[in-house]
Tab-separated table of C-alpha atoms and ligand atoms in Angstrom:
chain	number	residue	atom	x	y	z
A	1	MET	CA	9.161	-22.947	5.005
A	2	ASN	CA	10.475	-19.915	3.155
A	3	LYS	CA	9.173	-16.444	3.825
A	4	ILE	CA	6.685	-14.800	1.473
A	5	ARG	CA	8.515	-12.463	-0.889
A	6	ILE	CA	6.987	-8.989	-0.743
A	7	ALA	CA	7.267	-6.086	-3.184
A	8	VAL	CA	6.188	-2.632	-2.006
A	9	LEU	CA	5.053	-0.170	-4.682
A	10	VAL	CA	5.528	3.492	-3.781
A	11	SER	CA	5.447	7.005	-5.227
A	12	GLY	CA	6.398	9.298	-2.376
A	13	GLY	CA	7.709	9.652	1.144
A	14	GLY	CA	7.319	6.015	2.059
A	15	THR	CA	6.337	6.243	5.709
A	16	ASN	CA	4.157	3.161	5.273
A	17	LEU	CA	7.099	1.369	3.684
A	18	GLN	CA	9.126	2.424	6.736
A	19	ALA	CA	6.458	0.987	9.027
A	20	LEU	CA	6.794	-2.323	7.172
A	21	LEU	CA	10.598	-2.287	7.323
A	22	ASP	CA	10.431	-1.523	11.054
A	23	ALA	CA	7.877	-4.299	11.541
A	24	GLU	CA	10.228	-6.754	9.907
A	25	LYS	CA	12.993	-5.670	12.260
A	26	SER	CA	10.834	-5.870	15.366
A	27	GLY	CA	9.308	-9.216	14.423
A	28	VAL	CA	5.723	-7.996	13.898
A	29	LEU	CA	6.243	-9.057	10.295
A	30	LYS	CA	7.845	-12.476	10.431
A	31	SER	CA	6.141	-14.594	7.764
A	32	GLY	CA	7.224	-12.355	4.904
A	33	GLU	CA	10.245	-10.324	3.842
A	34	ILE	CA	10.389	-7.108	1.847
A	35	THR	CA	12.611	-8.018	-1.062
A	36	LEU	CA	11.818	-5.294	-3.576
A	37	VAL	CA	10.595	-1.682	-3.693
A	38	ILE	CA	9.305	-0.292	-6.989
A	39	SER	CA	8.723	3.427	-7.448
A	40	ASN	CA	7.140	5.203	-10.397
A	41	LYS	CA	8.877	8.406	-9.265
A	42	PRO	CA	12.660	8.562	-9.600
A	43	GLY	CA	13.192	10.958	-6.677
A	44	ALA	CA	10.829	9.340	-4.177
A	45	TYR	CA	12.228	9.399	-0.649
A	46	ALA	CA	10.843	5.883	-0.227
A	47	LEU	CA	13.719	4.699	-2.438
A	48	GLU	CA	16.224	6.037	0.076
A	49	ARG	CA	14.426	4.298	2.898
A	50	ALA	CA	14.634	1.030	0.963
A	51	ALA	CA	18.317	1.502	0.149
A	52	LYS	CA	19.097	2.262	3.803
A	53	ALA	CA	17.439	-1.009	4.769
A	54	GLY	CA	19.397	-2.877	2.107
A	55	VAL	CA	16.297	-3.615	0.008
A	56	LYS	CA	16.593	-3.811	-3.772
A	57	THR	CA	14.879	-0.970	-5.649
A	58	ALA	CA	13.590	-0.376	-9.164
A	59	VAL	CA	12.212	2.747	-10.835
A	60	ILE	CA	9.595	2.329	-13.556
A	61	THR	CA	8.044	5.550	-14.819
A	62	LYS	CA	5.018	6.002	-17.042
A	63	LYS	CA	7.003	8.504	-19.097
A	64	GLU	CA	9.372	5.848	-20.383
A	65	CYS	CA	6.429	3.686	-21.532
A	66	VAL	CA	4.207	4.223	-24.540
A	67	SER	CA	1.086	2.890	-22.839
A	68	GLN	CA	-0.421	1.807	-19.532
A	69	SER	CA	-0.037	-1.800	-20.660
A	70	GLU	CA	3.694	-1.365	-21.263
A	71	PHE	CA	4.021	0.289	-17.844
A	72	GLU	CA	2.253	-2.638	-16.216
A	73	ALA	CA	4.187	-5.201	-18.256
A	74	ARG	CA	7.442	-3.698	-17.006
A	75	ILE	CA	6.222	-3.863	-13.430
A	76	ARG	CA	5.110	-7.473	-13.939
A	77	ASN	CA	8.467	-8.474	-15.408
A	78	THR	CA	10.312	-6.928	-12.485
A	79	LEU	CA	8.029	-8.713	-10.025
A	80	GLU	CA	8.529	-12.023	-11.801
A	81	GLU	CA	12.296	-11.635	-12.047
A	82	ASN	CA	12.335	-11.177	-8.294
A	83	GLY	CA	10.003	-14.066	-7.482
A	84	ILE	CA	7.463	-11.831	-5.765
A	85	ASP	CA	4.470	-13.505	-4.036
A	86	LEU	CA	2.721	-10.457	-2.573
A	87	ILE	CA	2.391	-6.817	-3.642
A	88	ILE	CA	1.767	-3.949	-1.228
A	89	LEU	CA	0.618	-0.599	-2.565
A	90	ALA	CA	1.898	1.931	-0.042
A	91	GLY	CA	1.222	5.382	-1.410
A	92	PHE	CA	1.482	4.178	-5.011
A	93	MET	CA	-0.246	6.926	-6.981
A	94	CYS	CA	-1.138	4.930	-10.107
A	95	ILE	CA	-4.318	3.012	-10.779
A	96	LEU	CA	-3.686	-0.526	-11.997
A	97	SER	CA	-5.849	-2.068	-14.729
A	98	ALA	CA	-8.140	-5.067	-14.321
A	99	ASP	CA	-5.686	-7.052	-16.409
A	100	PHE	CA	-2.986	-6.447	-13.799
A	101	THR	CA	-5.123	-6.920	-10.699
A	102	ARG	CA	-6.645	-10.171	-12.016
A	103	ARG	CA	-3.208	-11.657	-12.490
A	104	TYR	CA	-2.499	-11.062	-8.822
A	105	ASP	CA	-5.902	-11.965	-7.432
A	106	LYS	CA	-5.871	-11.726	-3.582
A	107	ARG	CA	-2.162	-10.952	-3.746
A	108	ILE	CA	-2.287	-7.120	-3.724
A	109	LEU	CA	-2.979	-5.044	-0.612
A	110	ASN	CA	-3.513	-1.299	-0.413
A	111	VAL	CA	-3.692	1.076	2.523
A	112	HIS	CA	-6.215	3.895	2.246
A	113	PRO	CA	-6.471	6.785	4.734
A	114	SER	CA	-10.196	6.633	5.499
A	115	LEU	CA	-12.775	4.166	6.737
A	116	ILE	CA	-13.946	2.671	3.426
A	117	PRO	CA	-16.645	3.074	2.037
A	118	SER	CA	-16.341	6.715	3.106
A	119	PHE	CA	-14.055	9.113	1.238
A	120	CYS	CA	-12.608	6.602	-1.186
A	121	GLY	CA	-12.487	5.761	-4.874
A	122	GLU	CA	-11.168	7.787	-7.772
A	123	GLY	CA	-9.976	11.266	-6.845
A	124	PHE	CA	-9.677	10.494	-3.137
A	125	TYR	CA	-5.973	10.521	-2.439
A	126	GLY	CA	-3.523	12.417	-0.256
A	127	LEU	CA	-4.858	15.441	1.589
A	128	ARG	CA	-8.104	15.376	-0.424
A	129	VAL	CA	-9.333	12.437	1.655
A	130	HIS	CA	-8.892	14.360	4.894
A	131	GLU	CA	-10.291	17.591	3.424
A	132	ALA	CA	-13.416	15.671	2.443
A	133	ALA	CA	-13.778	14.094	5.880
A	134	LEU	CA	-13.473	17.505	7.574
A	135	ALA	CA	-15.836	19.167	5.072
A	136	TYR	CA	-18.460	16.499	5.708
A	137	GLY	CA	-18.052	16.930	9.435
A	138	VAL	CA	-17.562	13.306	10.426
A	139	LYS	CA	-16.277	12.871	13.967
A	140	VAL	CA	-14.432	9.626	13.318
A	141	THR	CA	-12.227	8.654	10.408
A	142	GLY	CA	-9.393	6.140	10.124
A	143	ALA	CA	-7.583	3.849	7.739
A	144	THR	CA	-8.393	0.710	5.795
A	145	VAL	CA	-6.239	-2.080	4.416
A	146	HIS	CA	-7.976	-3.886	1.586
A	147	LEU	CA	-7.340	-6.307	-1.234
A	148	VAL	CA	-6.969	-4.643	-4.607
A	149	ASN	CA	-9.253	-5.421	-7.523
A	150	GLU	CA	-10.193	-3.443	-10.633
A	151	ILE	CA	-12.364	-0.990	-8.670
A	152	PRO	CA	-10.338	1.801	-6.991
A	153	ASP	CA	-10.500	1.143	-3.212
A	154	GLY	CA	-13.152	-1.492	-3.953
A	155	GLY	CA	-11.521	-4.775	-2.922
A	156	LYS	CA	-12.338	-6.835	0.160
A	157	ILE	CA	-11.560	-5.092	3.443
A	158	ARG	CA	-8.904	-6.843	5.548
A	159	MET	CA	-8.457	-4.420	8.465
A	160	GLN	CA	-9.665	-1.035	9.684
A	161	LYS	CA	-8.813	1.276	12.561
A	162	ALA	CA	-10.732	4.340	13.656
A	163	VAL	CA	-9.249	7.721	14.590
A	164	GLU	CA	-11.156	10.475	16.376
A	165	ILE	CA	-11.322	13.900	14.775
A	166	SER	CA	-10.948	16.923	17.039
A	167	GLU	CA	-12.437	20.380	16.576
A	168	ASP	CA	-9.089	21.928	15.724
A	169	ASP	CA	-7.911	19.333	13.205
A	170	THR	CA	-6.776	20.561	9.784
A	171	PRO	CA	-6.312	18.278	6.767
A	172	GLU	CA	-2.591	18.244	7.573
A	173	THR	CA	-2.925	17.365	11.266
A	174	LEU	CA	-5.550	14.762	10.452
A	175	GLN	CA	-3.353	13.168	7.803
A	176	LYS	CA	-0.518	12.802	10.318
A	177	LYS	CA	-2.825	11.449	13.004
A	178	VAL	CA	-4.384	8.863	10.671
A	179	MET	CA	-0.950	7.689	9.573
A	180	LYS	CA	0.482	7.414	13.066
A	181	GLU	CA	-2.562	6.003	14.845
A	182	ALA	CA	-3.951	3.809	12.076
A	183	GLU	CA	-2.015	3.247	8.831
A	184	TRP	CA	1.368	2.420	10.352
A	185	VAL	CA	-0.361	0.066	12.799
A	186	ILE	CA	-2.740	-1.896	10.583
A	187	LEU	CA	-0.588	-2.180	7.467
A	188	PRO	CA	2.191	-4.275	9.066
A	189	ARG	CA	-0.384	-6.363	10.959
A	190	SER	CA	-2.410	-7.122	7.846
A	191	VAL	CA	0.695	-7.915	5.825
A	192	GLU	CA	1.763	-10.449	8.462
A	193	LEU	CA	-1.737	-11.985	8.461
A	194	ILE	CA	-1.878	-12.363	4.689
A	195	CYS	CA	1.663	-13.795	4.558
A	196	LYS	CA	0.663	-16.357	7.188
A	197	LYS	CA	-2.465	-17.189	5.183
A	198	ILE	CA	-0.531	-17.662	1.923
A	199	LYS	CA	1.918	-19.949	3.725
A	200	GLU	CA	-0.953	-22.003	5.171
A	201	GLU	CA	-2.536	-22.323	1.722
A	202	GLU	CA	0.764	-23.477	0.233
A	203	LYS	CA	1.247	-26.227	2.815
B	1	GRF	C1	-0.810	7.257	2.790
B	1	GRF	O1	-1.699	8.139	3.380
B	1	GRF	C2	-1.555	6.086	2.193
B	1	GRF	O2	-2.677	5.718	2.908
B	1	GRF	C3	-1.960	6.630	0.860
B	1	GRF	O3	-0.881	7.425	0.444
B	1	GRF	C4	-0.134	7.880	1.580
B	1	GRF	C5	1.286	7.453	1.402
B	1	GRF	O4	2.179	7.942	2.346
B	1	GRF	N1	-2.360	5.580	-0.036
B	1	GRF	P1	3.623	7.339	2.502
B	1	GRF	O5	4.335	7.464	1.142
B	1	GRF	O6	3.534	5.912	2.933
B	1	GRF	O7	4.315	8.198	3.537
């Protein structure tokens, strides 16, 4: 049976995208293939990573659209044109409306750099997540891969991995640690699991 066609939506550096591309190469991700990368930022380094791996890219910015619904319609068209079955949000810095998420029910995954339900939801992105964890004084944080619904970081949890915080961690060191020890590990694994599941359901 054919592989699940995956689109990765990005806005920045794309280290999680890289983890997925590497997982495809190493065979950790074998039930799906990354066939498209969409960025809302023209200069995102993630686009270069995709190009280097020979993956098709598209840039869709909010600026060129008159409304959120036009922005989402453009994304949807691009996904449809490319026969996409599964969407991965990997550092995609835009919130998608309920209209969008309902159309792709159980077909959108996001990776968030904390153990949900801590330090998540609107306003918790990038370094802010790690600043909040350090300010609260938690001793363990981590990453979560979850399904995406209309509530920011509110969809069903698919996988989590904990990371210990040390006394001398800064938001920057913690961000790196969470990526390396958790995000880059659980994202490829959960993508493989969901691809397998979709294939089973389609049998
Ligand atoms: C990651 O921390 C991810 O959890 C969050 O945004 C960051 C993206 O980093 N949603 P990258 O672009 O994958 O390097």
